[in-house]
PDB file of C-alpha atoms in Angstrom:
ATOM      1  CA  MET A   1       0.060  -0.147  -0.023  1.00 61.00           C
ATOM      2  CA  ASN A   2       1.790   3.021  -1.073  1.00 73.00           C
ATOM      3  CA  GLU A   3      -0.277   5.981   1.112  1.00 84.00           C
ATOM      4  CA  ARG A   4       1.319   9.425   1.632  1.00 83.00           C
ATOM      5  CA  CYS A   5       3.173  11.088   4.150  1.00 85.00           C
ATOM      6  CA  ILE A   6       2.761  14.510   5.589  1.00 84.00           C
ATOM      7  CA  ALA A   7       6.437  14.614   6.325  1.00 82.00           C
ATOM      8  CA  ASN A   8       7.132  14.782   2.698  1.00 81.00           C
ATOM      9  CA  GLU A   9       4.007  17.033   1.518  1.00 83.00           C
ATOM     10  CA  CYS A  10       4.485  20.669   0.821  1.00 88.00           C
ATOM     11  CA  LEU A  11       1.163  23.445   0.934  1.00 86.00           C
ATOM     12  CA  SER A  12       2.741  25.669  -0.806  1.00 86.00           C
ATOM     13  CA  GLY A  13       2.739  23.762  -3.775  1.00 85.00           C
ATOM     14  CA  THR A  14      -0.705  22.543  -4.851  1.00 88.00           C
ATOM     15  CA  GLY A  15      -3.351  24.166  -6.503  1.00 90.00           C
ATOM     16  CA  PHE A  16      -5.884  25.184  -3.313  1.00 89.00           C
ATOM     17  CA  SER A  17      -2.985  27.001  -2.457  1.00 90.00           C
ATOM     18  CA  TYR A  18      -2.519  28.989  -5.858  1.00 91.00           C
ATOM     19  CA  THR A  19      -5.779  29.557  -5.689  1.00 90.00           C
ATOM     20  CA  LEU A  20      -6.200  30.932  -2.539  1.00 90.00           C
ATOM     21  CA  SER A  21      -3.101  32.837  -3.086  1.00 90.00           C
ATOM     22  CA  LEU A  22      -4.758  34.944  -5.876  1.00 92.00           C
ATOM     23  CA  ILE A  23      -8.588  35.539  -3.347  1.00 91.00           C
ATOM     24  CA  ASN A  24      -7.056  35.268  -0.051  1.00 93.00           C
ATOM     25  CA  GLY A  25      -7.935  38.657   1.395  1.00 91.00           C
ATOM     26  CA  LYS A  26     -10.938  40.537   3.688  1.00 92.00           C
ATOM     27  CA  TYR A  27     -12.915  41.514   0.322  1.00 96.00           C
ATOM     28  CA  LYS A  28     -11.711  39.732  -3.006  1.00 96.00           C
ATOM     29  CA  MET A  29     -14.294  37.346  -2.916  1.00 95.00           C
ATOM     30  CA  THR A  30     -16.938  39.898  -1.308  1.00 96.00           C
ATOM     31  CA  ILE A  31     -15.384  41.604  -4.952  1.00 97.00           C
ATOM     32  CA  LEU A  32     -15.561  38.439  -7.425  1.00 96.00           C
ATOM     33  CA  TYR A  33     -19.290  37.738  -5.791  1.00 96.00           C
ATOM     34  CA  THR A  34     -20.662  40.978  -7.020  1.00 96.00           C
ATOM     35  CA  LEU A  35     -18.980  41.344 -10.573  1.00 97.00           C
ATOM     36  CA  MET A  36     -20.373  37.904 -10.542  1.00 96.00           C
ATOM     37  CA  ASN A  37     -24.008  39.326  -9.888  1.00 95.00           C
ATOM     38  CA  PHE A  38     -24.008  42.220 -11.456  1.00 97.00           C
ATOM     39  CA  GLU A  39     -21.446  41.306 -14.916  1.00 96.00           C
ATOM     40  CA  VAL A  40     -19.975  45.428 -15.277  1.00 97.00           C
ATOM     41  CA  VAL A  41     -19.697  47.537 -11.947  1.00 97.00           C
ATOM     42  CA  ARG A  42     -19.023  51.162 -11.258  1.00 96.00           C
ATOM     43  CA  PHE A  43     -17.038  51.358  -8.556  1.00 95.00           C
ATOM     44  CA  ASN A  44     -19.171  54.020  -6.524  1.00 94.00           C
ATOM     45  CA  GLU A  45     -21.768  51.417  -7.259  1.00 96.00           C
ATOM     46  CA  MET A  46     -19.309  48.276  -6.017  1.00 97.00           C
ATOM     47  CA  LYS A  47     -18.451  50.881  -2.894  1.00 96.00           C
ATOM     48  CA  LYS A  48     -22.510  51.464  -2.014  1.00 97.00           C
ATOM     49  CA  TYR A  49     -23.559  47.375  -1.888  1.00 97.00           C
ATOM     50  CA  ILE A  50     -20.445  46.091  -0.107  1.00 96.00           C
ATOM     51  CA  GLY A  51     -21.277  49.052   2.575  1.00 94.00           C
ATOM     52  CA  GLU A  52     -18.288  48.224   4.711  1.00 93.00           C
ATOM     53  CA  ILE A  53     -15.166  49.099   2.585  1.00 95.00           C
ATOM     54  CA  SER A  54     -13.274  51.665   2.527  1.00 95.00           C
ATOM     55  CA  TYR A  55     -12.416  53.440  -0.920  1.00 95.00           C
ATOM     56  CA  LYS A  56      -9.244  52.921  -0.687  1.00 96.00           C
ATOM     57  CA  THR A  57      -9.049  49.437   0.856  1.00 97.00           C
ATOM     58  CA  LEU A  58     -11.532  48.719  -1.980  1.00 97.00           C
ATOM     59  CA  SER A  59      -9.193  50.057  -4.469  1.00 96.00           C
ATOM     60  CA  SER A  60      -5.936  48.481  -4.105  1.00 97.00           C
ATOM     61  CA  THR A  61      -7.992  45.020  -4.344  1.00 97.00           C
ATOM     62  CA  LEU A  62      -9.044  45.777  -7.156  1.00 97.00           C
ATOM     63  CA  LYS A  63      -6.000  46.956  -8.465  1.00 97.00           C
ATOM     64  CA  GLU A  64      -4.271  43.219  -6.573  1.00 97.00           C
ATOM     65  CA  LEU A  65      -7.569  41.328  -8.673  1.00 97.00           C
ATOM     66  CA  GLU A  66      -6.338  43.055 -11.728  1.00 97.00           C
ATOM     67  CA  ALA A  67      -2.826  42.073 -11.795  1.00 97.00           C
ATOM     68  CA  ASP A  68      -4.087  38.243 -11.272  1.00 97.00           C
ATOM     69  CA  GLN A  69      -6.091  38.807 -14.544  1.00 97.00           C
ATOM     70  CA  LEU A  70      -8.673  38.352 -12.645  1.00 97.00           C
ATOM     71  CA  VAL A  71     -11.462  41.435 -13.205  1.00 98.00           C
ATOM     72  CA  HIS A  72     -10.719  43.620 -15.959  1.00 98.00           C
ATOM     73  CA  ARG A  73     -10.923  47.644 -15.685  1.00 97.00           C
ATOM     74  CA  GLU A  74     -12.325  49.521 -18.760  1.00 96.00           C
ATOM     75  CA  GLU A  75     -11.515  53.849 -18.119  1.00 94.00           C
ATOM     76  CA  TYR A  76     -13.565  55.564 -20.841  1.00 92.00           C
ATOM     77  CA  PRO A  77     -11.496  59.252 -21.827  1.00 90.00           C
ATOM     78  CA  GLN A  78     -14.523  61.284 -20.301  1.00 90.00           C
ATOM     79  CA  ILE A  79     -15.715  63.722 -18.215  1.00 89.00           C
ATOM     80  CA  PRO A  80     -16.345  62.859 -15.187  1.00 87.00           C
ATOM     81  CA  PRO A  81     -14.151  60.243 -15.956  1.00 87.00           C
ATOM     82  CA  LYS A  82     -15.822  56.818 -16.114  1.00 91.00           C
ATOM     83  CA  VAL A  83     -14.526  53.223 -14.738  1.00 94.00           C
ATOM     84  CA  GLU A  84     -16.507  50.122 -15.639  1.00 97.00           C
ATOM     85  CA  TYR A  85     -14.778  46.882 -13.673  1.00 98.00           C
ATOM     86  CA  SER A  86     -15.971  43.170 -15.031  1.00 98.00           C
ATOM     87  CA  LEU A  87     -14.741  39.666 -14.680  1.00 98.00           C
ATOM     88  CA  THR A  88     -12.510  38.168 -17.671  1.00 97.00           C
ATOM     89  CA  GLU A  89     -12.639  35.075 -18.487  1.00 97.00           C
ATOM     90  CA  ARG A  90      -9.952  34.125 -16.160  1.00 97.00           C
ATOM     91  CA  GLY A  91     -12.133  35.787 -13.302  1.00 96.00           C
ATOM     92  CA  LYS A  92     -15.592  33.725 -14.589  1.00 97.00           C
ATOM     93  CA  SER A  93     -13.972  30.336 -14.524  1.00 96.00           C
ATOM     94  CA  LEU A  94     -14.090  31.090 -10.548  1.00 94.00           C
ATOM     95  CA  ILE A  95     -18.213  31.100 -11.622  1.00 94.00           C
ATOM     96  CA  PRO A  96     -18.865  27.069 -10.622  1.00 94.00           C
ATOM     97  CA  ILE A  97     -16.254  27.200  -6.722  1.00 92.00           C
ATOM     98  CA  LEU A  98     -18.582  30.717  -5.892  1.00 92.00           C
ATOM     99  CA  ASP A  99     -21.501  29.093  -6.772  1.00 93.00           C
ATOM    100  CA  ALA A 100     -20.264  25.970  -5.031  1.00 94.00           C
ATOM    101  CA  MET A 101     -19.849  28.489  -1.976  1.00 92.00           C
ATOM    102  CA  CYS A 102     -23.391  30.290  -1.716  1.00 92.00           C
ATOM    103  CA  ASP A 103     -25.183  26.465  -2.230  1.00 91.00           C
ATOM    104  CA  TRP A 104     -23.246  24.968   0.219  1.00 89.00           C
ATOM    105  CA  GLY A 105     -24.537  28.515   2.142  1.00 90.00           C
ATOM    106  CA  TYR A 106     -27.909  28.698   1.683  1.00 89.00           C
ATOM    107  CA  ALA A 107     -27.861  24.515   3.094  1.00 88.00           C
ATOM    108  CA  ASN A 108     -26.313  25.411   5.569  1.00 89.00           C
ATOM    109  CA  ARG A 109     -27.574  28.576   6.985  1.00 84.00           C
ATOM    110  CA  ILE A 110     -29.159  27.855  10.124  1.00 75.00           C
ATOM    111  CA  ALA A 111     -32.404  30.970  10.229  1.00 61.00           C
ATOM    112  CA  LYS A 112     -34.503  31.775  14.092  1.00 48.00           C
ATOM    113  CA  SER A 113     -37.490  30.753  11.809  1.00 46.00           C
ATOM    114  CA  GLU A 114     -37.927  29.370   7.707  1.00 55.00           C
ATOM    115  CA  SER A 115     -34.341  29.862   5.483  1.00 50.00           C
ATOM    116  CA  PRO A 116     -35.084  31.906   2.647  1.00 58.00           C
ATOM    117  CA  ALA A 117     -35.591  30.345  -0.413  1.00 60.00           C
ATOM    118  CA  LYS A 118     -32.730  30.763  -2.605  1.00 60.00           C
ATOM    119  CA  PRO A 119     -32.400  32.913  -5.513  1.00 61.00           C
ATOM    120  CA  GLU A 120     -33.030  32.531  -9.042  1.00 60.00           C
ATOM    121  CA  ALA A 121     -29.537  32.976 -10.573  1.00 54.00           C
TER     122      ALA A 121
END
């Protein structure tokens, strides 16, 4: 029998570790979820939707997601400036993971009364 031994393994070389390095952060998953649901979102719309995030944190997190090629930033040359964010194809490839997390949340939510029905996608 050929069993794996943890002493011979390293988490940093796994696909899990790489994925986590891209989506780990207080608001990264929230931003990805927002873009998954609304597709194209302006900065202030996202700030209002998320609520508790600061402008600085939202800006820096979007820049990180853009650098990792998960989010696309489209700037329009007009006054006042208009910037829209959307998922790249690489970012869209995370949708099944986000959907699975949503499904798990609906299935495992503990409600005081009856949990609400899952919204239609």
